[in-house]
Coordinates of C-alpha atoms and ligand atoms in Angstrom, one line a residue:
M54 CA 125.4 -109.5 -17.2
V55 CA 128.4 -112.5 -17.8
R56 CA 125.3 -114.2 -19.7
A57 CA 125.0 -111.4 -22.3
T58 CA 128.9 -112.3 -23.3
I59 CA 127.4 -115.4 -25.2
Y60 CA 125.0 -113.5 -27.1
P61 CA 125.5 -114.3 -30.5
R62 CA 126.8 -111.1 -31.9
L63 CA 125.3 -109.4 -35.0
R64 CA 127.5 -106.7 -36.6
Y65 CA 124.7 -103.9 -36.5
M66 CA 125.2 -100.4 -37.0
G67 CA 124.6 -98.8 -33.7
S68 CA 124.9 -102.1 -31.8
K69 CA 124.9 -101.6 -27.6
Y70 CA 127.3 -104.5 -27.3
K71 CA 130.1 -102.5 -26.0
L72 CA 128.2 -100.4 -23.6
A73 CA 127.2 -103.5 -22.2
P74 CA 128.4 -102.9 -18.6
T75 CA 127.4 -99.3 -18.6
L76 CA 123.9 -100.3 -19.7
A77 CA 123.8 -103.1 -17.1
G78 CA 125.0 -100.2 -14.6
V79 CA 122.0 -98.2 -15.1
F80 CA 119.2 -100.8 -15.2
S81 CA 120.0 -102.0 -11.9
E82 CA 120.7 -98.3 -10.6
L83 CA 116.9 -98.1 -12.0
G84 CA 115.4 -101.4 -11.0
G85 CA 111.7 -102.1 -11.7
E86 CA 110.5 -105.2 -13.3
S87 CA 109.4 -104.5 -16.5
L88 CA 111.5 -103.2 -19.5
L89 CA 110.8 -102.3 -23.0
D90 CA 113.9 -101.9 -26.0
A91 CA 112.0 -100.0 -28.2
F92 CA 114.5 -100.0 -31.1
S93 CA 115.9 -103.4 -30.6
G94 CA 118.1 -103.9 -33.7
S95 CA 120.5 -106.7 -32.9
G96 CA 118.6 -107.8 -30.0
F97 CA 121.5 -107.4 -27.6
V98 CA 119.6 -104.8 -24.9
G99 CA 116.6 -107.2 -24.5
Y100 CA 118.8 -109.9 -24.1
L101 CA 121.0 -108.4 -21.4
A102 CA 117.7 -106.7 -19.7
K103 CA 116.3 -110.3 -19.6
S104 CA 119.4 -111.8 -17.9
M105 CA 119.2 -109.1 -15.4
G106 CA 115.8 -110.7 -14.2
Y107 CA 113.3 -108.2 -16.4
A108 CA 110.2 -109.1 -18.0
V109 CA 111.2 -107.3 -21.4
T110 CA 109.2 -106.1 -24.5
S111 CA 111.4 -105.5 -27.7
N112 CA 110.4 -104.0 -30.6
D113 CA 111.8 -102.8 -34.0
Y114 CA 110.0 -101.6 -37.3
L115 CA 112.4 -104.0 -39.2
H116 CA 111.1 -107.6 -39.0
F117 CA 114.5 -109.5 -38.7
P118 CA 115.1 -108.1 -35.1
S119 CA 111.7 -109.6 -33.6
V120 CA 113.1 -113.0 -35.3
I121 CA 116.4 -112.8 -33.2
S122 CA 114.8 -111.7 -30.5
S123 CA 112.0 -114.3 -30.2
A124 CA 114.4 -116.9 -30.7
V125 CA 116.9 -115.9 -27.9
M126 CA 115.0 -113.6 -25.4
V127 CA 111.4 -114.7 -25.4
N128 CA 112.3 -118.3 -26.1
D129 CA 113.1 -119.9 -22.4
S130 CA 113.9 -123.5 -23.7
V131 CA 113.5 -124.9 -27.1
V132 CA 116.6 -125.6 -29.1
L133 CA 117.3 -126.9 -32.7
S134 CA 118.1 -130.4 -32.1
D135 CA 120.8 -132.3 -34.5
E136 CA 118.3 -133.8 -36.4
L137 CA 116.8 -130.6 -37.4
I138 CA 120.2 -129.2 -38.2
A139 CA 121.2 -132.1 -40.3
K140 CA 117.7 -132.0 -42.0
I141 CA 118.3 -127.9 -43.1
T142 CA 121.6 -128.6 -43.9
G143 CA 120.8 -131.6 -46.2
P144 CA 119.2 -132.2 -49.6
A145 CA 116.7 -129.6 -50.4
A146 CA 112.7 -130.4 -49.7
D147 CA 111.8 -128.4 -52.8
D148 CA 113.1 -126.4 -55.7
R149 CA 113.1 -123.1 -54.6
D150 CA 115.5 -120.8 -56.2
F151 CA 114.5 -117.5 -55.7
I152 CA 117.5 -116.1 -53.4
R153 CA 119.6 -118.0 -56.5
R154 CA 118.4 -116.1 -59.3
T155 CA 117.4 -112.9 -57.6
F156 CA 120.9 -112.3 -56.1
K157 CA 123.2 -113.9 -58.7
D158 CA 126.5 -111.7 -59.2
V159 CA 125.2 -109.4 -56.3
F160 CA 125.8 -111.6 -53.2
F161 CA 127.5 -114.7 -52.2
T162 CA 128.9 -117.7 -54.4
D163 CA 126.4 -119.8 -56.3
D164 CA 126.5 -122.4 -53.9
D165 CA 125.9 -120.3 -50.6
R166 CA 122.7 -118.6 -52.5
A167 CA 121.5 -122.4 -53.3
F168 CA 122.1 -123.3 -49.7
L169 CA 119.8 -120.4 -48.3
D170 CA 117.2 -121.6 -50.8
S171 CA 117.5 -125.3 -49.8
A172 CA 117.6 -124.1 -45.9
W173 CA 114.5 -122.4 -46.1
S174 CA 112.8 -125.2 -48.0
H175 CA 112.7 -127.0 -44.7
I176 CA 112.4 -123.7 -42.5
A177 CA 109.3 -123.1 -44.1
S178 CA 107.6 -125.7 -42.5
L179 CA 108.8 -125.3 -38.9
D180 CA 106.9 -123.0 -36.4
G181 CA 107.2 -121.4 -33.2
F182 CA 110.9 -120.9 -31.4
E183 CA 112.3 -123.6 -33.8
R184 CA 111.6 -121.2 -36.9
D185 CA 113.0 -118.7 -35.2
I186 CA 116.4 -120.2 -34.0
A187 CA 116.8 -121.5 -37.4
L188 CA 116.1 -118.1 -39.4
S189 CA 118.0 -116.4 -36.5
A190 CA 120.9 -118.7 -37.5
L191 CA 120.5 -118.0 -41.4
I192 CA 120.5 -114.2 -40.6
L193 CA 123.5 -114.1 -38.6
S194 CA 125.4 -116.7 -41.1
A195 CA 124.6 -114.2 -43.9
A196 CA 125.3 -111.4 -41.9
R197 CA 128.8 -112.9 -40.9
K198 CA 129.8 -113.9 -44.3
Q199 CA 128.8 -110.1 -45.9
P200 CA 132.1 -108.3 -46.2
R201 CA 131.6 -105.5 -43.5
G202 CA 128.1 -106.8 -42.4
V203 CA 126.5 -104.5 -44.8
F204 CA 124.6 -105.3 -48.0
T205 CA 125.0 -101.4 -49.7
I206 CA 127.9 -103.4 -51.3
S207 CA 128.0 -106.2 -53.8
G208 CA 129.5 -108.0 -56.6
D209 CA 133.2 -108.8 -56.5
L210 CA 134.1 -108.0 -53.2
E211 CA 137.7 -109.9 -53.3
N212 CA 139.4 -106.3 -52.1
Y213 CA 137.6 -106.8 -48.9
N214 CA 138.5 -110.4 -48.6
D215 CA 141.2 -109.9 -45.5
G216 CA 141.6 -113.9 -45.1
R217 CA 138.7 -113.9 -41.7
R218 CA 137.8 -117.0 -41.5
D219 CA 134.2 -115.8 -41.3
L220 CA 134.7 -114.8 -45.2
R221 CA 136.0 -118.3 -45.9
I222 CA 133.8 -121.0 -44.6
S223 CA 130.7 -121.7 -46.5
L224 CA 127.3 -120.6 -45.4
R225 CA 126.2 -124.3 -44.6
E226 CA 129.2 -124.4 -42.1
H227 CA 128.0 -121.2 -40.5
F228 CA 124.7 -122.0 -40.3
R229 CA 126.0 -125.2 -38.2
E230 CA 128.0 -123.1 -36.2
R231 CA 125.4 -120.2 -35.6
V232 CA 123.0 -122.6 -34.5
A233 CA 125.3 -124.1 -31.6
E234 CA 125.4 -120.5 -30.4
Y235 CA 122.1 -119.6 -30.4
N236 CA 121.4 -122.8 -28.7
Q237 CA 123.7 -122.1 -26.0
A238 CA 122.2 -118.7 -25.6
V239 CA 118.6 -119.7 -24.7
F240 CA 118.0 -119.9 -21.1
A241 CA 114.8 -119.9 -19.0
S242 CA 113.7 -116.3 -17.1
A243 CA 110.9 -116.4 -14.3
K244 CA 109.4 -113.3 -16.4
P245 CA 107.3 -113.2 -19.1
A246 CA 108.9 -111.7 -22.5
Q247 CA 107.8 -110.7 -25.9
A248 CA 108.8 -109.6 -29.2
L249 CA 107.2 -107.1 -31.2
T250 CA 107.4 -105.5 -35.0
G251 CA 106.1 -102.2 -35.5
D252 CA 106.8 -98.1 -35.3
V253 CA 107.5 -97.2 -32.0
F254 CA 104.8 -94.5 -32.1
D255 CA 102.0 -97.6 -32.8
L256 CA 103.2 -99.5 -29.2
E257 CA 100.1 -99.9 -26.9
K258 CA 101.5 -100.3 -23.6
T259 CA 103.7 -97.4 -22.3
D260 CA 104.0 -97.4 -18.7
Y261 CA 106.8 -99.9 -18.3
D262 CA 109.3 -99.6 -15.1
V263 CA 112.4 -98.9 -17.8
V264 CA 111.7 -97.3 -21.4
Y265 CA 115.1 -97.8 -23.3
L266 CA 115.5 -96.1 -26.6
D267 CA 117.9 -96.4 -28.8
P268 CA 116.5 -94.4 -31.9
P269 CA 118.9 -94.4 -35.3
Y270 CA 121.0 -91.6 -34.8
A271 CA 120.3 -88.5 -37.1
P272 CA 123.5 -87.3 -38.8
P273 CA 124.0 -83.7 -39.7
S274 CA 123.9 -85.1 -43.4
D275 CA 122.4 -87.8 -45.1
D276 CA 120.0 -90.0 -43.2
A277 CA 120.3 -93.3 -41.0
D278 CA 118.6 -96.0 -43.3
Y279 CA 118.7 -99.4 -42.1
T280 CA 116.6 -101.2 -44.9
K281 CA 119.5 -100.0 -47.4
R282 CA 122.3 -101.4 -44.9
Y283 CA 119.9 -104.5 -43.8
H284 CA 117.4 -105.3 -46.6
F285 CA 118.8 -108.9 -47.5
L286 CA 118.6 -109.9 -43.6
E287 CA 115.1 -108.3 -43.5
G288 CA 114.2 -110.3 -46.7
L289 CA 115.8 -113.5 -45.6
S290 CA 113.9 -113.3 -42.5
D291 CA 110.3 -114.1 -44.5
Y292 CA 111.8 -115.1 -47.7
W293 CA 110.6 -111.9 -49.5
I294 CA 107.1 -113.1 -49.5
G295 CA 104.9 -110.6 -50.1
R296 CA 107.4 -107.9 -50.3
E297 CA 108.5 -105.5 -53.5
I298 CA 112.0 -105.9 -54.9
M299 CA 113.5 -102.8 -56.2
H300 CA 115.0 -104.6 -59.5
E301 CA 116.7 -101.7 -60.9
T302 CA 119.1 -101.2 -57.9
K303 CA 122.3 -102.9 -57.9
T304 CA 121.8 -105.0 -54.6
K305 CA 117.9 -105.4 -55.7
K306 CA 116.6 -103.5 -52.3
I307 CA 113.8 -103.7 -50.7
P308 CA 112.0 -99.9 -50.6
K309 CA 113.2 -98.1 -47.7
K310 CA 111.2 -97.8 -44.3
H311 CA 110.6 -94.4 -43.7
S312 CA 111.5 -93.5 -40.3
L313 CA 111.0 -90.1 -38.4
F314 CA 114.2 -90.6 -36.5
A315 CA 116.7 -91.1 -39.6
S316 CA 116.5 -87.4 -40.7
R317 CA 117.5 -84.4 -39.3
F318 CA 114.7 -82.8 -40.6
S319 CA 112.2 -84.9 -38.6
I320 CA 114.3 -86.0 -35.4
E321 CA 113.3 -83.2 -32.9
D322 CA 109.7 -83.6 -33.7
A323 CA 109.8 -87.5 -33.2
L324 CA 112.2 -87.2 -29.9
E325 CA 109.4 -84.7 -28.6
R326 CA 106.8 -87.0 -29.6
T327 CA 108.4 -90.3 -28.4
F328 CA 109.0 -88.6 -24.8
D329 CA 105.6 -87.6 -24.2
K330 CA 104.4 -91.1 -25.1
F331 CA 106.4 -92.6 -22.7
K332 CA 105.8 -90.0 -19.9
D333 CA 104.0 -92.6 -17.7
A334 CA 107.0 -95.0 -17.5
G335 CA 109.0 -95.5 -14.5
A336 CA 112.4 -94.0 -16.2
I337 CA 113.3 -93.2 -19.5
V338 CA 116.9 -94.0 -20.7
M339 CA 118.2 -93.0 -24.3
S340 CA 121.6 -93.8 -26.2
Y341 CA 122.3 -91.1 -28.4
S342 CA 125.7 -89.6 -30.0
S343 CA 127.3 -86.3 -30.1
N344 CA 127.8 -86.6 -34.0
A345 CA 124.4 -86.7 -34.4
V346 CA 121.5 -83.9 -34.0
P347 CA 120.3 -82.3 -32.1
D348 CA 122.7 -82.0 -29.4
D349 CA 123.2 -82.8 -25.7
A350 CA 121.9 -79.6 -24.3
R351 CA 118.1 -79.9 -26.7
I352 CA 117.9 -83.7 -25.8
K353 CA 117.9 -82.7 -22.1
E354 CA 115.4 -80.3 -22.7
L355 CA 113.1 -82.3 -24.5
L356 CA 113.2 -85.1 -22.2
G357 CA 113.0 -82.9 -19.5
A358 CA 109.9 -81.8 -20.2
V359 CA 108.2 -85.1 -19.4
K360 CA 110.8 -86.1 -16.8
P361 CA 112.2 -83.2 -14.9
N362 CA 115.2 -85.2 -13.3
V363 CA 117.6 -85.4 -16.2
E364 CA 121.2 -87.0 -15.9
I365 CA 123.7 -87.6 -19.0
R366 CA 126.6 -89.8 -18.8
Q367 CA 128.9 -89.8 -21.1
I368 CA 131.3 -92.7 -22.6
S369 CA 134.0 -92.4 -25.4
H370 CA 133.3 -94.4 -28.1
Q371 CA 135.2 -95.0 -31.7
Y372 CA 132.7 -95.0 -34.3
H373 CA 134.4 -97.2 -37.4
F374 CA 131.1 -98.5 -38.3
G375 CA 129.8 -97.8 -41.7
T376 CA 133.0 -96.2 -43.1
H377 CA 135.9 -98.1 -44.6
T378 CA 138.5 -99.3 -41.9
T379 CA 141.2 -97.7 -43.5
A380 CA 139.0 -94.3 -43.5
T381 CA 139.6 -91.6 -40.7
R382 CA 137.8 -92.9 -37.5
R383 CA 135.4 -90.5 -35.6
A384 CA 136.2 -90.1 -32.1
A385 CA 132.9 -89.4 -30.5
Q386 CA 130.8 -89.4 -27.2
E387 CA 128.1 -91.9 -26.2
Y388 CA 125.6 -90.4 -24.2
I389 CA 123.2 -92.1 -22.1
F390 CA 120.3 -89.5 -21.0
I391 CA 118.5 -90.8 -18.0
G392 CA 115.0 -89.4 -17.1
R393 CA 113.1 -89.8 -13.8
D394 CA 110.1 -87.9 -12.0
Ligands
LIG621 C1 120.6 -97.8 -33.1 S1 119.7 -99.2 -33.8 C2 119.4 -100.2 -32.2 C3 120.5 -100.9 -32.1 C4 120.3 -102.0 -30.7 N1 120.1 -100.9 -29.5 C5 121.4 -102.8 -30.5 O1 122.2 -103.1 -29.6 O2 121.7 -103.3 -31.6 C6 117.8 -98.2 -34.3 C7 117.0 -99.0 -34.7 O3 115.7 -98.4 -34.6 C8 114.9 -99.3 -35.6 N2 114.1 -97.8 -36.0 C9 114.3 -96.8 -37.0 N3 112.9 -96.2 -36.9 C10 112.2 -97.0 -36.2 C11 111.1 -96.6 -35.7 N4 110.0 -95.7 -35.9 N5 110.4 -97.5 -34.6 C12 110.8 -98.5 -34.3 N6 112.3 -98.8 -34.7 C13 112.9 -97.9 -35.5 C14 116.0 -100.0 -36.8 O4 115.1 -100.5 -37.4 C15 117.1 -100.0 -35.9 O5 117.0 -101.5 -35.7

């Protein structure tokens, strides 16, 4: 638990960093050996569970979350050496310029984008955990330097500049600092771990001791689209190789990845199917919010169909994510549903 406080923090919609003490309490009450973090996002919960001694499997349908989880949760011992850091932050190994060209006047300065291309020219020849750490540090650098951490806003973002150091330092400097954070976060566990990329419905193993579900919170209107907000980080995780770019969009997005959890029209069906899929797990723990649909009573009913003993815990939580800082903050209850046999 103490170790989880040094996790290199990615500002991510729905990240459970602030709920760490509560989640750690729930997991230690439940015990068990194996835990699935089925919607891993920033990777924080899987890392927390590893620090508590679980054999963790993490999964997300986006690719960059599995790169981060691999670097810092699956990896037990590899760190990025000073030599490799110097190489990646030094002169480019080739003349690639995809990021510099594609995102000109969209994201970052010319120098920062040139650094991303140049860093990739070296990372392309790495493999294993060294590659994952380098990519995670590059992803976290880009996320920290982008105002509000989301890639829905682009062009001249001077009005978001609140003088924060994260917005001032170059991506090259960020990279050196972020690598140091990832290096420091690596620790050994006696239990095996794995990081997967895929839809939750495609997971093969289902009988974990604890299954933790943190799906997108389907809002009453609109949808909870992660690709729209984090498309740049997703592309950066594999240099957009083989990916379609929607050049007509202002932010040069990649196509949205459909999720049954993101919309109010499909969420109930998605939850019902997910609970049923994990009916053989020791316990199902799910995070959800009171400003999403369906409500707590309906979730209790759906979860109760496979796990007869459902307990709901509530934590007050201020949402200030995805809205402008000066906009009204919505007070919401964060729920944790715990389903047991
Ligand atoms: C609320 S976030 C998880 C946040 C995470 N617990 C953390 O602490 O950062 C929801 C995640 O679900 C992923 N997701 C959405 N639909 C999915 C699906 N059908 N299968 C797997 N992952 C999905 C999104 O990419 C997003 O990362």
